[in-house]
mmCIF file of C-alpha atoms in Angstrom:
data_model
loop_
_atom_site.group_PDB
_atom_site.id
_atom_site.type_symbol
_atom_site.label_atom_id
_atom_site.label_comp_id
_atom_site.label_asym_id
_atom_site.label_seq_id
_atom_site.Cartn_x
_atom_site.Cartn_y
_atom_site.Cartn_z
ATOM 1 C CA UNK A 1270 78.490 99.576 162.888
ATOM 2 C CA UNK A 1271 78.736 97.458 159.813
ATOM 3 C CA UNK A 1272 82.134 96.834 158.388
ATOM 4 C CA UNK A 1273 82.858 95.882 154.847
ATOM 5 C CA UNK A 1274 85.257 93.035 154.331
ATOM 6 C CA UNK A 1275 88.483 94.200 152.730
ATOM 7 C CA UNK A 1276 88.590 91.004 150.672
ATOM 8 C CA UNK A 1277 85.376 91.806 148.804
ATOM 9 C CA UNK A 1278 85.921 91.916 145.090
ATOM 10 C CA UNK A 1279 85.179 95.297 143.653
ATOM 11 C CA UNK A 1280 85.018 96.293 140.033
ATOM 12 C CA UNK A 1281 85.903 99.734 138.798
ATOM 13 C CA UNK A 1282 83.450 100.999 136.237
ATOM 14 C CA UNK A 1283 84.203 104.030 134.146
ATOM 15 C CA UNK A 1284 81.452 106.604 134.377
ATOM 16 C CA UNK A 1285 82.620 108.485 131.317
ATOM 17 C CA UNK A 1286 82.571 105.820 128.582
ATOM 18 C CA UNK A 1287 79.747 107.596 126.816
ATOM 19 C CA UNK A 1288 81.599 110.884 126.915
ATOM 20 C CA UNK A 1289 84.759 109.220 125.559
ATOM 21 C CA UNK A 1290 82.832 107.760 122.635
ATOM 22 C CA UNK A 1291 81.207 111.105 121.921
ATOM 23 C CA UNK A 1292 84.580 112.852 122.005
ATOM 24 C CA UNK A 1293 86.034 110.297 119.584
ATOM 25 C CA UNK A 1294 83.115 110.783 117.195
ATOM 26 C CA UNK A 1295 83.447 114.549 117.395
ATOM 27 C CA UNK A 1296 87.170 114.310 116.620
ATOM 28 C CA UNK A 1297 86.471 112.135 113.580
ATOM 29 C CA UNK A 1298 83.830 114.538 112.275
ATOM 30 C CA UNK A 1299 85.969 117.617 112.953
ATOM 31 C CA UNK A 1300 87.930 119.291 110.160
ATOM 32 C CA UNK A 1301 91.524 119.177 111.399
ATOM 33 C CA UNK A 1302 93.092 120.981 108.434
ATOM 34 C CA UNK A 1303 90.751 123.787 107.335
ATOM 35 C CA UNK A 1304 93.342 125.509 105.127
ATOM 36 C CA UNK A 1305 94.171 122.278 103.303
ATOM 37 C CA UNK A 1306 90.468 121.511 102.876
ATOM 38 C CA UNK A 1307 89.891 124.990 101.468
ATOM 39 C CA UNK A 1308 92.806 124.753 99.037
ATOM 40 C CA UNK A 1309 91.710 121.274 97.963
ATOM 41 C CA UNK A 1310 88.461 122.703 96.595
ATOM 42 C CA UNK A 1311 89.453 126.283 95.805
ATOM 43 C CA UNK A 1312 91.781 125.782 92.834
ATOM 44 C CA UNK A 1313 89.755 123.110 91.039
ATOM 45 C CA UNK A 1314 86.408 124.812 91.590
ATOM 46 C CA UNK A 1315 87.892 128.161 90.528
ATOM 47 C CA UNK A 1316 89.204 126.603 87.307
ATOM 48 C CA UNK A 1317 85.731 125.275 86.487
ATOM 49 C CA UNK A 1318 84.071 128.614 87.275
ATOM 50 C CA UNK A 1319 86.553 130.528 85.111
ATOM 51 C CA UNK A 1320 85.998 128.058 82.265
ATOM 52 C CA UNK A 1321 82.221 128.438 82.451
ATOM 53 C CA UNK A 1322 82.277 132.235 82.763
ATOM 54 C CA UNK A 1323 85.349 133.030 80.686
ATOM 55 C CA UNK A 1324 83.371 134.516 77.798
ATOM 56 C CA UNK A 1325 81.559 136.822 80.215
ATOM 57 C CA UNK A 1326 84.622 137.778 82.244
ATOM 58 C CA UNK A 1327 87.006 138.532 79.401
ATOM 59 C CA UNK A 1328 87.134 138.664 75.629
ATOM 60 C CA UNK A 1329 90.728 137.447 75.595
ATOM 61 C CA UNK A 1330 90.996 133.716 74.969
ATOM 62 C CA UNK A 1331 94.682 133.670 75.899
ATOM 63 C CA UNK A 1332 94.077 135.330 79.276
ATOM 64 C CA UNK A 1333 91.334 132.837 80.135
ATOM 65 C CA UNK A 1334 93.419 129.888 78.979
ATOM 66 C CA UNK A 1335 96.462 130.965 81.000
ATOM 67 C CA UNK A 1336 94.325 131.562 84.101
ATOM 68 C CA UNK A 1337 92.685 128.141 83.867
ATOM 69 C CA UNK A 1338 95.994 126.360 83.288
ATOM 70 C CA UNK A 1339 97.577 128.159 86.252
ATOM 71 C CA UNK A 1340 94.671 127.163 88.492
ATOM 72 C CA UNK A 1341 94.855 123.569 87.278
ATOM 73 C CA UNK A 1342 98.612 123.471 87.859
ATOM 74 C CA UNK A 1343 98.261 124.864 91.387
ATOM 75 C CA UNK A 1344 95.518 122.342 92.061
ATOM 76 C CA UNK A 1345 97.645 119.459 90.789
ATOM 77 C CA UNK A 1346 100.588 120.432 92.989
ATOM 78 C CA UNK A 1347 98.469 121.107 96.094
ATOM 79 C CA UNK A 1348 96.440 117.899 95.848
ATOM 80 C CA UNK A 1349 99.431 115.709 95.023
ATOM 81 C CA UNK A 1350 101.854 117.073 97.620
ATOM 82 C CA UNK A 1351 99.771 118.583 100.433
ATOM 83 C CA UNK A 1352 96.056 117.859 100.725
ATOM 84 C CA UNK A 1353 96.229 114.124 100.042
ATOM 85 C CA UNK A 1354 98.846 113.599 102.723
ATOM 86 C CA UNK A 1355 97.100 115.747 105.333
ATOM 87 C CA UNK A 1356 93.442 114.926 104.696
ATOM 88 C CA UNK A 1357 93.484 111.189 103.922
ATOM 89 C CA UNK A 1358 97.045 110.054 104.657
ATOM 90 C CA UNK A 1359 97.834 109.091 101.050
ATOM 91 C CA UNK A 1360 100.623 110.135 98.714
ATOM 92 C CA UNK A 1361 102.147 109.098 95.423
ATOM 93 C CA UNK A 1362 105.253 110.147 93.558
ATOM 94 C CA UNK A 1363 107.770 109.127 90.928
ATOM 95 C CA UNK A 1364 111.357 108.181 91.669
ATOM 96 C CA UNK A 1365 114.315 107.130 89.538
ATOM 97 C CA UNK A 1366 116.536 104.286 90.724
ATOM 98 C CA UNK A 1367 120.280 103.873 90.240
ATOM 99 C CA UNK A 1368 119.757 102.183 86.874
ATOM 100 C CA UNK A 1369 117.857 105.179 85.557
ATOM 101 C CA UNK A 1370 114.484 103.433 85.576
ATOM 102 C CA UNK A 1371 111.420 105.388 86.613
ATOM 103 C CA UNK A 1372 109.168 103.911 89.298
ATOM 104 C CA UNK A 1373 105.804 105.097 90.572
ATOM 105 C CA UNK A 1374 105.339 104.791 94.323
ATOM 106 C CA UNK A 1375 101.903 104.696 95.954
ATOM 107 C CA UNK A 1376 101.781 104.896 99.732
ATOM 108 C CA UNK A 1377 99.067 104.902 102.394
ATOM 109 C CA UNK A 1378 99.714 105.990 105.967
ATOM 110 C CA UNK A 1379 98.990 103.374 108.607
ATOM 111 C CA UNK A 1380 96.926 104.541 111.559
ATOM 112 C CA UNK A 1381 98.641 104.330 114.935
ATOM 113 C CA UNK A 1382 97.435 101.951 117.621
ATOM 114 C CA UNK A 1383 96.092 104.766 119.765
ATOM 115 C CA UNK A 1384 94.428 106.427 116.801
ATOM 116 C CA UNK A 1385 96.258 109.709 117.258
ATOM 117 C CA UNK A 1386 96.546 110.139 113.518
ATOM 118 C CA UNK A 1387 93.009 109.012 112.748
ATOM 119 C CA UNK A 1388 91.646 110.472 109.547
ATOM 120 C CA UNK A 1389 88.748 112.870 109.890
ATOM 121 C CA UNK A 1390 85.604 111.575 108.203
ATOM 122 C CA UNK A 1391 84.579 115.098 107.209
ATOM 123 C CA UNK A 1392 87.927 115.761 105.539
ATOM 124 C CA UNK A 1393 87.839 112.382 103.838
ATOM 125 C CA UNK A 1394 84.419 113.141 102.339
ATOM 126 C CA UNK A 1395 85.572 116.568 101.159
ATOM 127 C CA UNK A 1396 88.722 115.103 99.632
ATOM 128 C CA UNK A 1397 87.105 112.274 97.687
ATOM 129 C CA UNK A 1398 84.090 114.337 96.645
ATOM 130 C CA UNK A 1399 86.288 117.010 95.095
ATOM 131 C CA UNK A 1400 88.730 114.478 93.685
ATOM 132 C CA UNK A 1401 86.059 112.473 91.837
ATOM 133 C CA UNK A 1402 83.490 115.114 90.878
ATOM 134 C CA UNK A 1403 85.750 117.655 89.181
ATOM 135 C CA UNK A 1404 87.433 115.259 86.701
ATOM 136 C CA UNK A 1405 83.988 114.004 85.705
ATOM 137 C CA UNK A 1406 82.953 117.586 84.984
ATOM 138 C CA UNK A 1407 86.032 118.091 82.804
ATOM 139 C CA UNK A 1408 85.150 114.943 80.861
ATOM 140 C CA UNK A 1409 81.665 116.370 80.278
ATOM 141 C CA UNK A 1410 83.237 119.654 79.158
ATOM 142 C CA UNK A 1411 85.439 117.723 76.723
ATOM 143 C CA UNK A 1412 82.459 116.065 75.033
ATOM 144 C CA UNK A 1413 80.564 119.361 75.025
ATOM 145 C CA UNK A 1414 83.449 121.214 73.385
ATOM 146 C CA UNK A 1415 83.891 118.416 70.859
ATOM 147 C CA UNK A 1416 80.260 118.185 69.782
ATOM 148 C CA UNK A 1417 79.759 121.965 69.787
ATOM 149 C CA UNK A 1418 82.874 122.389 67.585
ATOM 150 C CA UNK A 1419 84.672 124.625 70.099
ATOM 151 C CA UNK A 1420 88.041 123.303 69.041
ATOM 152 C CA UNK A 1421 90.025 126.102 70.664
ATOM 153 C CA UNK A 1422 88.862 124.995 74.130
ATOM 154 C CA UNK A 1423 89.785 121.350 73.642
ATOM 155 C CA UNK A 1424 93.395 121.946 74.689
ATOM 156 C CA UNK A 1425 92.274 123.549 77.962
ATOM 157 C CA UNK A 1426 89.719 120.838 78.672
ATOM 158 C CA UNK A 1427 92.176 118.046 77.897
ATOM 159 C CA UNK A 1428 94.634 119.683 80.292
ATOM 160 C CA UNK A 1429 91.973 119.626 83.005
ATOM 161 C CA UNK A 1430 91.154 115.971 82.354
ATOM 162 C CA UNK A 1431 94.837 115.003 82.319
ATOM 163 C CA UNK A 1432 95.949 116.820 85.478
ATOM 164 C CA UNK A 1433 92.952 116.026 87.646
ATOM 165 C CA UNK A 1434 92.604 112.536 86.208
ATOM 166 C CA UNK A 1435 96.236 111.827 87.109
ATOM 167 C CA UNK A 1436 95.604 112.735 90.740
ATOM 168 C CA UNK A 1437 92.431 110.655 90.784
ATOM 169 C CA UNK A 1438 94.241 107.625 89.373
ATOM 170 C CA UNK A 1439 97.181 108.052 91.737
ATOM 171 C CA UNK A 1440 95.058 108.246 94.865
ATOM 172 C CA UNK A 1441 92.878 105.331 93.801
ATOM 173 C CA UNK A 1442 96.073 103.309 93.421
ATOM 174 C CA UNK A 1443 97.122 104.456 96.904
ATOM 175 C CA UNK A 1444 93.753 103.525 98.376
ATOM 176 C CA UNK A 1445 93.252 100.182 96.683
ATOM 177 C CA UNK A 1446 96.818 99.112 96.018
ATOM 178 C CA UNK A 1447 98.566 97.761 92.972
ATOM 179 C CA UNK A 1448 96.875 96.717 89.753
ATOM 180 C CA UNK A 1449 96.588 93.159 90.989
ATOM 181 C CA UNK A 1450 94.849 94.323 94.140
ATOM 182 C CA UNK A 1451 92.586 96.548 92.064
ATOM 183 C CA UNK A 1452 91.649 93.612 89.830
ATOM 184 C CA UNK A 1453 91.103 91.300 92.784
ATOM 185 C CA UNK A 1454 88.962 93.916 94.519
ATOM 186 C CA UNK A 1455 86.799 94.319 91.420
ATOM 187 C CA UNK A 1456 86.514 90.537 91.053
ATOM 188 C CA UNK A 1457 85.574 90.176 94.717
ATOM 189 C CA UNK A 1458 82.923 92.880 94.402
ATOM 190 C CA UNK A 1459 81.371 91.299 91.303
ATOM 191 C CA UNK A 1460 81.427 87.874 92.940
ATOM 192 C CA UNK A 1461 79.724 89.203 96.041
ATOM 193 C CA UNK A 1462 77.013 90.881 93.962
ATOM 194 C CA UNK A 1463 76.482 87.635 92.056
ATOM 195 C CA UNK A 1464 76.117 85.676 95.298
ATOM 196 C CA UNK A 1465 73.594 88.184 96.621
ATOM 197 C CA UNK A 1466 71.466 87.734 93.527
ATOM 198 C CA UNK A 1467 71.666 83.940 93.458
ATOM 199 C CA UNK A 1468 71.210 83.296 97.196
ATOM 200 C CA UNK A 1469 67.512 84.350 97.402
ATOM 201 C CA UNK A 1470 66.727 82.189 94.387
ATOM 202 C CA UNK A 1471 68.354 79.170 96.028
ATOM 203 C CA UNK A 1472 66.458 79.804 99.276
ATOM 204 C CA UNK A 1473 63.159 79.957 97.415
ATOM 205 C CA UNK A 1474 63.948 76.734 95.570
ATOM 206 C CA UNK A 1475 64.714 74.920 98.835
ATOM 207 C CA UNK A 1476 61.547 76.205 100.514
#
């Protein structure tokens, strides 16, 4: 019989590395907060739909205006206080110090070492898509109402731009950082684009 030496060096190899990676990818692509994701899109999309179909749904301008403003207000509160914190780990708020001065606070949640609180990529896409697209639509509605002389709808449209634009600005500040970081990030991006354009020209000149 052949005996194996007990001093032989053995190496343990995990047979499930591929499965672990697949499980991590599936967790990142999974929607962890379906109710928050639904509410993130429901109020703002409903406000846009009511604005577009208000003349068909009701002849009362006041009823349509109140409905749109209520939807926009619910959207502002939900996105600022709930969906941003759950879906992307960001939040912003205003606080008053002891001297009575108002300060805006922008905060981003740091991921844990084990990744237990990793942000879902699917939720992140839903969050930023809704956060960016809807304010742009309200800006388009503002120009449309202005050039078509629908002055009575300007107040509603400006409310939509203001409320959803405030959330967009707040979460961009949370994501990027302070104004200095935002400026440095923009400068870095422009510098990198400039280097990409000049590098091929330099290589051709050398060759």
